[in-house]
Amino acid sequence: MNHSIHHVDAKRGFVFLLVAILVAIGLRQADSQDAVTAESVAEAADAGGANADASAAIESDSEADEIDDPPYTPKTVSQLQKALSPIQFKVTQNEETEPAFRNKYWDNKKEGLYRCIVCGQSLFTSETKFKSGTGWPSFYDPISKDRIGMKLDFRLIYPRQEVHCSRCEAHLGHVFNDGPQDKTGKRYCLNSAALRFEEASEKSTSAKDKKR
Ligand SMILES: [Zn+2]
């Protein structure tokens, strides 16, 4: 009896040792893979490939930075009540939803910028706006990810991903995963009442027309 227990222990010990060795090998391989990746990145950088990528990334970031956002001073509730219309206040401060199709921007096809109605931070552009058929302005991507914040919203039976302005926390809408598949696959379903549209200047519009 004792003998067989010892036998089992020895077997367990062996299996444990084997697992430990395999894990150690796995870790070492992961390490060397990291090293290889780092090396190849460095090589690519020397070749100029990574440099081009890096500068492209910087360019697109600076594009978002080029948009002038007004300075942000947090407002009190009574200041917000005065500054906003009742529907703008209900949507941005109490996370209510405006009616579909009876809102300002669901069918707005003009080129320009959509800013937060509360603090003026630039959030979305007409370039990523698409026809969703929902009756709310819908976008597949914000100007940059740092413009928005998200949290899980359990107000309905199923949880939804709530979207708000990262600067003043004004509620904007929700994001769903049924957006255009050839783009990001996301559908940012926003309330017009949370947005202020700024039409692109005639100068930049005509420049774009000339390109076409
Ligand atoms: Zn804001």
Short mmCIF file of C-alpha atoms and ligand atoms in Angstrom, two decimals:
data_model
loop_
_atom_site.label_atom_id
_atom_site.label_comp_id
_atom_site.label_asym_id
_atom_site.label_seq_id
_atom_site.Cartn_x
_atom_site.Cartn_y
_atom_site.Cartn_z
CA MET A 1 0.00 0.00 0.00
CA ASN A 2 2.70 2.40 1.13
CA HIS A 3 4.74 1.31 -1.76
CA SER A 4 2.10 2.29 -4.33
CA ILE A 5 1.60 5.71 -2.68
CA HIS A 6 5.31 6.35 -2.98
CA HIS A 7 5.06 5.28 -6.55
CA VAL A 8 2.26 7.78 -7.22
CA ASP A 9 4.25 10.54 -5.48
CA ALA A 10 7.25 9.81 -7.59
CA LYS A 11 5.12 9.91 -10.69
CA ARG A 12 3.58 13.23 -9.66
CA GLY A 13 7.00 14.61 -8.93
CA PHE A 14 8.17 13.59 -12.35
CA VAL A 15 5.15 15.16 -14.08
CA PHE A 16 5.69 18.35 -12.09
CA LEU A 17 9.34 18.44 -13.07
CA LEU A 18 8.42 17.86 -16.71
CA VAL A 19 5.89 20.72 -16.64
CA ALA A 20 8.44 23.00 -14.98
CA ILE A 21 11.01 22.19 -17.68
CA LEU A 22 8.48 22.80 -20.44
CA VAL A 23 7.47 26.13 -18.91
CA ALA A 24 11.12 27.13 -18.59
CA ILE A 25 11.73 26.25 -22.25
CA GLY A 26 8.60 28.14 -23.25
CA LEU A 27 9.68 31.25 -21.35
CA ARG A 28 13.15 31.12 -22.83
CA GLN A 29 11.67 30.86 -26.33
CA ALA A 30 9.36 33.78 -25.65
CA ASP A 31 12.38 35.79 -24.48
CA SER A 32 14.39 34.96 -27.56
CA GLN A 33 11.38 35.78 -29.75
CA ASP A 34 11.17 39.19 -28.11
CA ALA A 35 14.85 39.65 -28.74
CA VAL A 36 14.39 38.65 -32.39
CA THR A 37 11.48 41.06 -32.78
CA ALA A 38 13.47 43.86 -31.21
CA GLU A 39 16.41 43.06 -33.46
CA SER A 40 14.33 42.96 -36.62
CA VAL A 41 12.63 46.21 -35.67
CA ALA A 42 16.05 47.78 -35.20
CA GLU A 43 17.15 46.39 -38.57
CA ALA A 44 14.02 47.69 -40.26
CA ALA A 45 14.62 51.06 -38.61
CA ASP A 46 18.13 51.08 -40.08
CA ALA A 47 16.64 50.22 -43.46
CA GLY A 48 14.31 53.16 -43.10
CA GLY A 49 11.08 51.11 -43.16
CA ALA A 50 10.22 51.57 -39.50
CA ASN A 51 11.21 55.21 -39.70
CA ALA A 52 8.62 55.79 -42.39
CA ASP A 53 5.98 54.02 -40.27
CA ALA A 54 6.93 56.03 -37.20
CA SER A 55 6.74 59.35 -38.99
CA ALA A 56 3.37 58.39 -40.49
CA ALA A 57 2.07 57.69 -37.00
CA ILE A 58 3.40 61.01 -35.76
CA GLU A 59 1.78 62.75 -38.72
CA SER A 60 -1.68 61.34 -38.02
CA ASP A 61 -1.33 62.25 -34.34
CA SER A 62 -0.33 65.80 -35.15
CA GLU A 63 -3.31 66.02 -37.50
CA ALA A 64 -5.58 65.59 -34.47
CA ASP A 65 -3.38 68.00 -32.52
CA GLU A 66 -3.71 70.60 -35.28
CA ILE A 67 -7.40 71.05 -34.44
CA ASP A 68 -7.72 73.87 -31.97
CA ASP A 69 -9.80 72.96 -28.96
CA PRO A 70 -11.03 75.76 -26.68
CA PRO A 71 -9.60 75.68 -23.15
CA TYR A 72 -11.68 73.70 -20.71
CA THR A 73 -13.02 75.11 -17.45
CA PRO A 74 -15.35 72.74 -15.57
CA LYS A 75 -18.83 74.21 -15.05
CA THR A 76 -21.23 73.83 -12.12
CA VAL A 77 -24.60 72.16 -12.62
CA SER A 78 -26.43 75.50 -12.62
CA GLN A 79 -23.95 76.95 -15.12
CA LEU A 80 -24.53 73.93 -17.36
CA GLN A 81 -28.31 74.32 -17.06
CA LYS A 82 -27.97 77.89 -18.28
CA ALA A 83 -25.51 77.11 -21.06
CA LEU A 84 -27.34 74.08 -22.47
CA SER A 85 -30.83 73.54 -23.86
CA PRO A 86 -33.04 71.14 -21.85
CA ILE A 87 -32.40 68.24 -24.25
CA GLN A 88 -28.66 68.97 -24.36
CA PHE A 89 -28.57 68.93 -20.55
CA LYS A 90 -30.64 65.74 -20.25
CA VAL A 91 -28.49 63.88 -22.77
CA THR A 92 -25.03 65.00 -21.66
CA GLN A 93 -25.60 65.12 -17.88
CA ASN A 94 -28.27 62.45 -17.28
CA GLU A 95 -27.36 60.02 -20.08
CA GLU A 96 -30.78 60.29 -21.67
CA THR A 97 -31.30 59.52 -25.37
CA GLU A 98 -32.85 61.94 -27.84
CA PRO A 99 -35.51 60.70 -30.29
CA ALA A 100 -34.32 59.03 -33.48
CA PHE A 101 -34.70 61.05 -36.71
CA ARG A 102 -35.90 64.09 -34.75
CA ASN A 103 -32.46 65.45 -34.04
CA LYS A 104 -30.08 67.87 -35.70
CA TYR A 105 -27.33 65.80 -37.29
CA TRP A 106 -28.60 62.27 -38.07
CA ASP A 107 -28.80 63.18 -41.78
CA ASN A 108 -26.13 65.89 -41.87
CA LYS A 109 -23.91 65.19 -44.89
CA LYS A 110 -21.81 68.34 -44.70
CA GLU A 111 -18.06 68.15 -44.27
CA GLY A 112 -16.74 69.27 -40.93
CA LEU A 113 -16.00 68.62 -37.31
CA TYR A 114 -18.22 67.40 -34.50
CA ARG A 115 -17.31 68.87 -31.11
CA CYS A 116 -18.54 68.16 -27.59
CA ILE A 117 -21.47 70.51 -26.92
CA VAL A 118 -20.30 71.03 -23.33
CA CYS A 119 -16.55 71.66 -23.54
CA GLY A 120 -15.91 72.05 -27.28
CA GLN A 121 -13.37 69.23 -27.55
CA SER A 122 -13.20 67.91 -31.14
CA LEU A 123 -14.48 64.32 -31.19
CA PHE A 124 -15.50 63.08 -34.65
CA THR A 125 -15.28 64.27 -38.26
CA SER A 126 -17.60 63.88 -41.24
CA GLU A 127 -14.97 61.58 -42.77
CA THR A 128 -15.97 58.70 -40.48
CA LYS A 129 -19.72 59.45 -40.45
CA PHE A 130 -21.83 56.86 -42.21
CA LYS A 131 -25.48 56.14 -42.98
CA SER A 132 -26.58 53.68 -40.30
CA GLY A 133 -30.33 53.93 -40.79
CA THR A 134 -30.83 54.32 -37.04
CA GLY A 135 -31.86 57.98 -37.06
CA TRP A 136 -28.86 59.07 -34.97
CA PRO A 137 -25.54 60.44 -36.21
CA SER A 138 -23.27 57.41 -36.56
CA PHE A 139 -19.50 57.21 -36.92
CA TYR A 140 -17.05 54.34 -37.23
CA ASP A 141 -14.11 56.04 -35.50
CA PRO A 142 -13.36 59.07 -33.31
CA ILE A 143 -10.67 61.61 -34.29
CA SER A 144 -8.42 59.81 -31.84
CA LYS A 145 -9.07 57.30 -29.09
CA ASP A 146 -8.04 59.72 -26.33
CA ARG A 147 -11.00 62.01 -27.14
CA ILE A 148 -13.54 59.59 -25.72
CA GLY A 149 -14.04 57.52 -22.59
CA MET A 150 -16.19 54.42 -22.20
CA LYS A 151 -18.01 52.53 -19.50
CA LEU A 152 -20.46 49.64 -19.34
CA ASP A 153 -24.07 50.77 -19.16
CA PHE A 154 -26.67 48.39 -17.70
CA ARG A 155 -29.73 50.63 -18.18
CA LEU A 156 -31.24 48.21 -20.70
CA ILE A 157 -31.57 44.44 -20.32
CA TYR A 158 -28.31 43.89 -22.19
CA PRO A 159 -25.10 45.75 -21.29
CA ARG A 160 -24.04 48.51 -23.67
CA GLN A 161 -20.73 50.33 -24.03
CA GLU A 162 -21.43 53.94 -23.06
CA VAL A 163 -19.35 56.68 -24.75
CA HIS A 164 -18.53 60.05 -23.19
CA CYS A 165 -16.25 63.02 -23.80
CA SER A 166 -12.86 62.29 -22.22
CA ARG A 167 -12.44 65.91 -21.13
CA CYS A 168 -15.74 66.89 -19.47
CA GLU A 169 -17.40 63.44 -19.25
CA ALA A 170 -20.49 64.58 -21.15
CA HIS A 171 -22.49 61.55 -22.26
CA LEU A 172 -22.40 61.21 -26.05
CA GLY A 173 -24.04 57.88 -26.87
CA HIS A 174 -23.04 54.23 -27.19
CA VAL A 175 -20.72 52.14 -29.32
CA PHE A 176 -21.77 48.86 -30.93
CA ASN A 177 -19.92 46.23 -32.92
CA ASP A 178 -22.16 46.30 -36.00
CA GLY A 179 -20.40 49.15 -37.81
CA PRO A 180 -18.94 49.00 -41.34
CA GLN A 181 -16.88 45.80 -41.58
CA ASP A 182 -14.50 47.29 -44.16
CA LYS A 183 -13.61 50.03 -41.66
CA THR A 184 -13.37 49.52 -37.87
CA GLY A 185 -16.52 47.43 -37.47
CA LYS A 186 -17.63 49.90 -34.76
CA ARG A 187 -20.78 52.01 -34.75
CA TYR A 188 -20.56 55.04 -32.49
CA CYS A 189 -24.24 55.90 -32.14
CA LEU A 190 -24.32 59.47 -30.85
CA ASN A 191 -26.89 62.03 -29.78
CA SER A 192 -26.96 65.20 -31.89
CA ALA A 193 -27.76 67.05 -28.66
CA ALA A 194 -24.29 66.17 -27.33
CA LEU A 195 -22.57 67.59 -30.40
CA ARG A 196 -21.80 70.93 -32.00
CA PHE A 197 -21.10 70.74 -35.74
CA GLU A 198 -18.49 73.00 -37.21
CA GLU A 199 -18.64 73.08 -40.99
CA ALA A 200 -15.31 72.81 -42.80
CA SER A 201 -14.16 76.18 -44.08
CA GLU A 202 -14.92 76.94 -47.76
CA LYS A 203 -11.21 77.15 -48.44
CA SER A 204 -10.51 73.55 -47.43
CA THR A 205 -13.69 72.30 -49.14
CA SER A 206 -12.75 73.86 -52.47
CA ALA A 207 -9.22 72.47 -52.14
CA LYS A 208 -10.73 69.02 -51.74
CA ASP A 209 -13.04 69.55 -54.71
CA LYS A 210 -10.08 70.46 -56.88
CA LYS A 211 -8.40 67.19 -55.93
CA ARG A 212 -11.42 65.29 -57.21
ZN ZN B 1 -16.59 67.59 -23.43
#
